[in-house]
Amino acid sequence: DRTGLDGELRKGILALYKVCTHLGCLYEWVPMTNRFECPCHGSKFALTGDYLAGPAPRSLDSFVIQALSPDGTITETDPAGNPLVINGDETLVIDTGQRILGEPRA
């Protein structure tokens, strides 16, 4: 999952694909339960996109993010899809052609 060794959420940004990994329905954020939920078959995912419950075979997929700093430095989402840490002055580019598949559920 996308937590550090200490169990805390890792800081950074993610670009999650808005399609459930079960059968392709569009999931939604449910403020009351503080998680993403698929209205079709009930899969549930954490804010980080990590699988919580339901028939989905894996966590949510995400996209590669490039952060272009004013000094010309470019940082990019790592191959595992971990949150990208930014300063806030970067220009962000979401590459929807580079999808990172979510981790298979345990």
PDB file of C-alpha atoms in Angstrom:
ATOM      1  CA  ASP A   1       0.000   0.000   0.000  1.00  0.00           C
ATOM      2  CA  ARG A   2       1.011   3.637  -0.126  1.00  0.00           C
ATOM      3  CA  THR A   3       2.007   4.013   3.514  1.00  0.00           C
ATOM      4  CA  GLY A   4       5.497   4.382   4.896  1.00  0.00           C
ATOM      5  CA  LEU A   5       7.300   1.984   7.208  1.00  0.00           C
ATOM      6  CA  ASP A   6       5.834   3.841  10.186  1.00  0.00           C
ATOM      7  CA  GLY A   7       2.267   3.221   8.937  1.00  0.00           C
ATOM      8  CA  GLU A   8       1.687   6.887   8.123  1.00  0.00           C
ATOM      9  CA  LEU A   9       0.347   7.971   4.737  1.00  0.00           C
ATOM     10  CA  ARG A  10       3.145   9.104   2.462  1.00  0.00           C
ATOM     11  CA  LYS A  11       2.928  12.745   1.454  1.00  0.00           C
ATOM     12  CA  GLY A  12       2.462  13.685  -2.176  1.00  0.00           C
ATOM     13  CA  ILE A  13      -0.026  13.697  -5.009  1.00  0.00           C
ATOM     14  CA  LEU A  14      -1.624  10.949  -7.071  1.00  0.00           C
ATOM     15  CA  ALA A  15      -3.587  10.963 -10.311  1.00  0.00           C
ATOM     16  CA  LEU A  16      -6.067   8.121  -9.863  1.00  0.00           C
ATOM     17  CA  TYR A  17      -7.881   6.612 -12.839  1.00  0.00           C
ATOM     18  CA  LYS A  18     -11.627   7.148 -12.281  1.00  0.00           C
ATOM     19  CA  VAL A  19     -12.573   3.598 -13.314  1.00  0.00           C
ATOM     20  CA  CYS A  20     -13.134   0.741 -10.856  1.00  0.00           C
ATOM     21  CA  THR A  21     -10.748  -2.160 -11.336  1.00  0.00           C
ATOM     22  CA  HIS A  22     -13.607  -4.681 -11.048  1.00  0.00           C
ATOM     23  CA  LEU A  23     -15.800  -4.199 -14.129  1.00  0.00           C
ATOM     24  CA  GLY A  24     -15.079  -0.627 -15.210  1.00  0.00           C
ATOM     25  CA  CYS A  25     -17.790   1.356 -13.429  1.00  0.00           C
ATOM     26  CA  LEU A  26     -17.093   4.926 -12.342  1.00  0.00           C
ATOM     27  CA  TYR A  27     -16.449   5.018  -8.605  1.00  0.00           C
ATOM     28  CA  GLU A  28     -17.064   8.079  -6.436  1.00  0.00           C
ATOM     29  CA  TRP A  29     -15.741   9.677  -3.266  1.00  0.00           C
ATOM     30  CA  VAL A  30     -18.111   9.150  -0.316  1.00  0.00           C
ATOM     31  CA  PRO A  31     -17.428  11.795   2.371  1.00  0.00           C
ATOM     32  CA  MET A  32     -19.499   9.970   5.009  1.00  0.00           C
ATOM     33  CA  THR A  33     -17.208   6.914   4.872  1.00  0.00           C
ATOM     34  CA  ASN A  34     -14.065   8.832   3.818  1.00  0.00           C
ATOM     35  CA  ARG A  35     -13.285   6.482   0.926  1.00  0.00           C
ATOM     36  CA  PHE A  36     -13.924   5.808  -2.750  1.00  0.00           C
ATOM     37  CA  GLU A  37     -16.833   3.429  -3.390  1.00  0.00           C
ATOM     38  CA  CYS A  38     -18.090   1.815  -6.559  1.00  0.00           C
ATOM     39  CA  PRO A  39     -21.890   2.076  -6.844  1.00  0.00           C
ATOM     40  CA  CYS A  40     -22.119  -0.935  -9.191  1.00  0.00           C
ATOM     41  CA  HIS A  41     -20.759  -3.811  -7.115  1.00  0.00           C
ATOM     42  CA  GLY A  42     -19.553  -2.257  -3.863  1.00  0.00           C
ATOM     43  CA  SER A  43     -15.756  -2.231  -4.137  1.00  0.00           C
ATOM     44  CA  LYS A  44     -14.167   0.183  -1.667  1.00  0.00           C
ATOM     45  CA  PHE A  45     -10.827   1.998  -1.831  1.00  0.00           C
ATOM     46  CA  ALA A  46      -8.853   4.261   0.511  1.00  0.00           C
ATOM     47  CA  LEU A  47      -7.991   7.887  -0.335  1.00  0.00           C
ATOM     48  CA  THR A  48      -4.669   6.540  -1.642  1.00  0.00           C
ATOM     49  CA  GLY A  49      -6.505   4.209  -4.049  1.00  0.00           C
ATOM     50  CA  ASP A  50      -5.571   1.135  -2.032  1.00  0.00           C
ATOM     51  CA  TYR A  51      -8.082  -1.753  -2.092  1.00  0.00           C
ATOM     52  CA  LEU A  52     -10.223  -2.063   1.049  1.00  0.00           C
ATOM     53  CA  ALA A  53     -13.131  -4.410   0.227  1.00  0.00           C
ATOM     54  CA  GLY A  54     -15.350  -5.834  -2.486  1.00  0.00           C
ATOM     55  CA  PRO A  55     -14.899  -7.798  -5.703  1.00  0.00           C
ATOM     56  CA  ALA A  56     -12.203  -5.582  -7.278  1.00  0.00           C
ATOM     57  CA  PRO A  57      -9.075  -7.640  -8.025  1.00  0.00           C
ATOM     58  CA  ARG A  58      -6.628  -4.821  -7.243  1.00  0.00           C
ATOM     59  CA  SER A  59      -6.188  -1.287  -5.948  1.00  0.00           C
ATOM     60  CA  LEU A  60      -7.103   1.631  -8.198  1.00  0.00           C
ATOM     61  CA  ASP A  61      -4.937   2.349 -11.211  1.00  0.00           C
ATOM     62  CA  SER A  62      -3.124   5.672 -11.449  1.00  0.00           C
ATOM     63  CA  PHE A  63      -1.350   7.795 -14.039  1.00  0.00           C
ATOM     64  CA  VAL A  64       2.208   9.051 -14.265  1.00  0.00           C
ATOM     65  CA  ILE A  65       2.577  12.673 -13.134  1.00  0.00           C
ATOM     66  CA  GLN A  66       5.454  14.890 -14.256  1.00  0.00           C
ATOM     67  CA  ALA A  67       6.249  17.940 -12.121  1.00  0.00           C
ATOM     68  CA  LEU A  68       8.116  20.648 -14.048  1.00  0.00           C
ATOM     69  CA  SER A  69       9.917  23.042 -11.675  1.00  0.00           C
ATOM     70  CA  PRO A  70      10.612  26.687 -12.601  1.00  0.00           C
ATOM     71  CA  ASP A  71      14.368  25.863 -12.669  1.00  0.00           C
ATOM     72  CA  GLY A  72      13.767  23.205 -15.347  1.00  0.00           C
ATOM     73  CA  THR A  73      13.975  20.192 -13.034  1.00  0.00           C
ATOM     74  CA  ILE A  74      11.526  17.410 -13.872  1.00  0.00           C
ATOM     75  CA  THR A  75      10.397  14.829 -11.335  1.00  0.00           C
ATOM     76  CA  GLU A  76       8.081  11.959 -12.171  1.00  0.00           C
ATOM     77  CA  THR A  77       5.921   9.362 -10.466  1.00  0.00           C
ATOM     78  CA  ASP A  78       7.984   6.241  -9.783  1.00  0.00           C
ATOM     79  CA  PRO A  79       7.116   2.916 -11.500  1.00  0.00           C
ATOM     80  CA  ALA A  80       5.294   1.701  -8.353  1.00  0.00           C
ATOM     81  CA  GLY A  81       2.894   4.658  -8.525  1.00  0.00           C
ATOM     82  CA  ASN A  82       3.837   6.130  -5.152  1.00  0.00           C
ATOM     83  CA  PRO A  83       2.677   9.679  -4.357  1.00  0.00           C
ATOM     84  CA  LEU A  84       4.832  12.347  -6.008  1.00  0.00           C
ATOM     85  CA  VAL A  85       6.165  14.925  -3.555  1.00  0.00           C
ATOM     86  CA  ILE A  86       5.998  18.483  -4.876  1.00  0.00           C
ATOM     87  CA  ASN A  87       6.817  21.964  -3.590  1.00  0.00           C
ATOM     88  CA  GLY A  88       3.750  23.635  -5.067  1.00  0.00           C
ATOM     89  CA  ASP A  89       5.409  25.851  -7.682  1.00  0.00           C
ATOM     90  CA  GLU A  90       5.636  23.147 -10.350  1.00  0.00           C
ATOM     91  CA  THR A  91       3.584  22.759 -13.480  1.00  0.00           C
ATOM     92  CA  LEU A  92       1.959  19.331 -13.398  1.00  0.00           C
ATOM     93  CA  VAL A  93       1.445  17.144 -16.445  1.00  0.00           C
ATOM     94  CA  ILE A  94      -0.717  14.028 -16.117  1.00  0.00           C
ATOM     95  CA  ASP A  95       0.179  11.431 -18.738  1.00  0.00           C
ATOM     96  CA  THR A  96      -3.055   9.484 -19.251  1.00  0.00           C
ATOM     97  CA  GLY A  97      -1.195   7.286 -21.726  1.00  0.00           C
ATOM     98  CA  GLN A  98       0.961   5.874 -18.912  1.00  0.00           C
ATOM     99  CA  ARG A  99      -1.327   3.964 -16.579  1.00  0.00           C
ATOM    100  CA  ILE A 100       0.140   2.240 -13.520  1.00  0.00           C
ATOM    101  CA  LEU A 101      -1.887  -0.810 -12.527  1.00  0.00           C
ATOM    102  CA  GLY A 102      -2.956  -0.990  -8.870  1.00  0.00           C
ATOM    103  CA  GLU A 103      -1.444  -3.611  -6.581  1.00  0.00           C
ATOM    104  CA  PRO A 104      -3.287  -6.960  -6.583  1.00  0.00           C
ATOM    105  CA  ARG A 105      -5.385  -7.451  -3.471  1.00  0.00           C
ATOM    106  CA  ALA A 106      -3.965  -9.793  -0.862  1.00  0.00           C
TER     107      ALA A 106
END
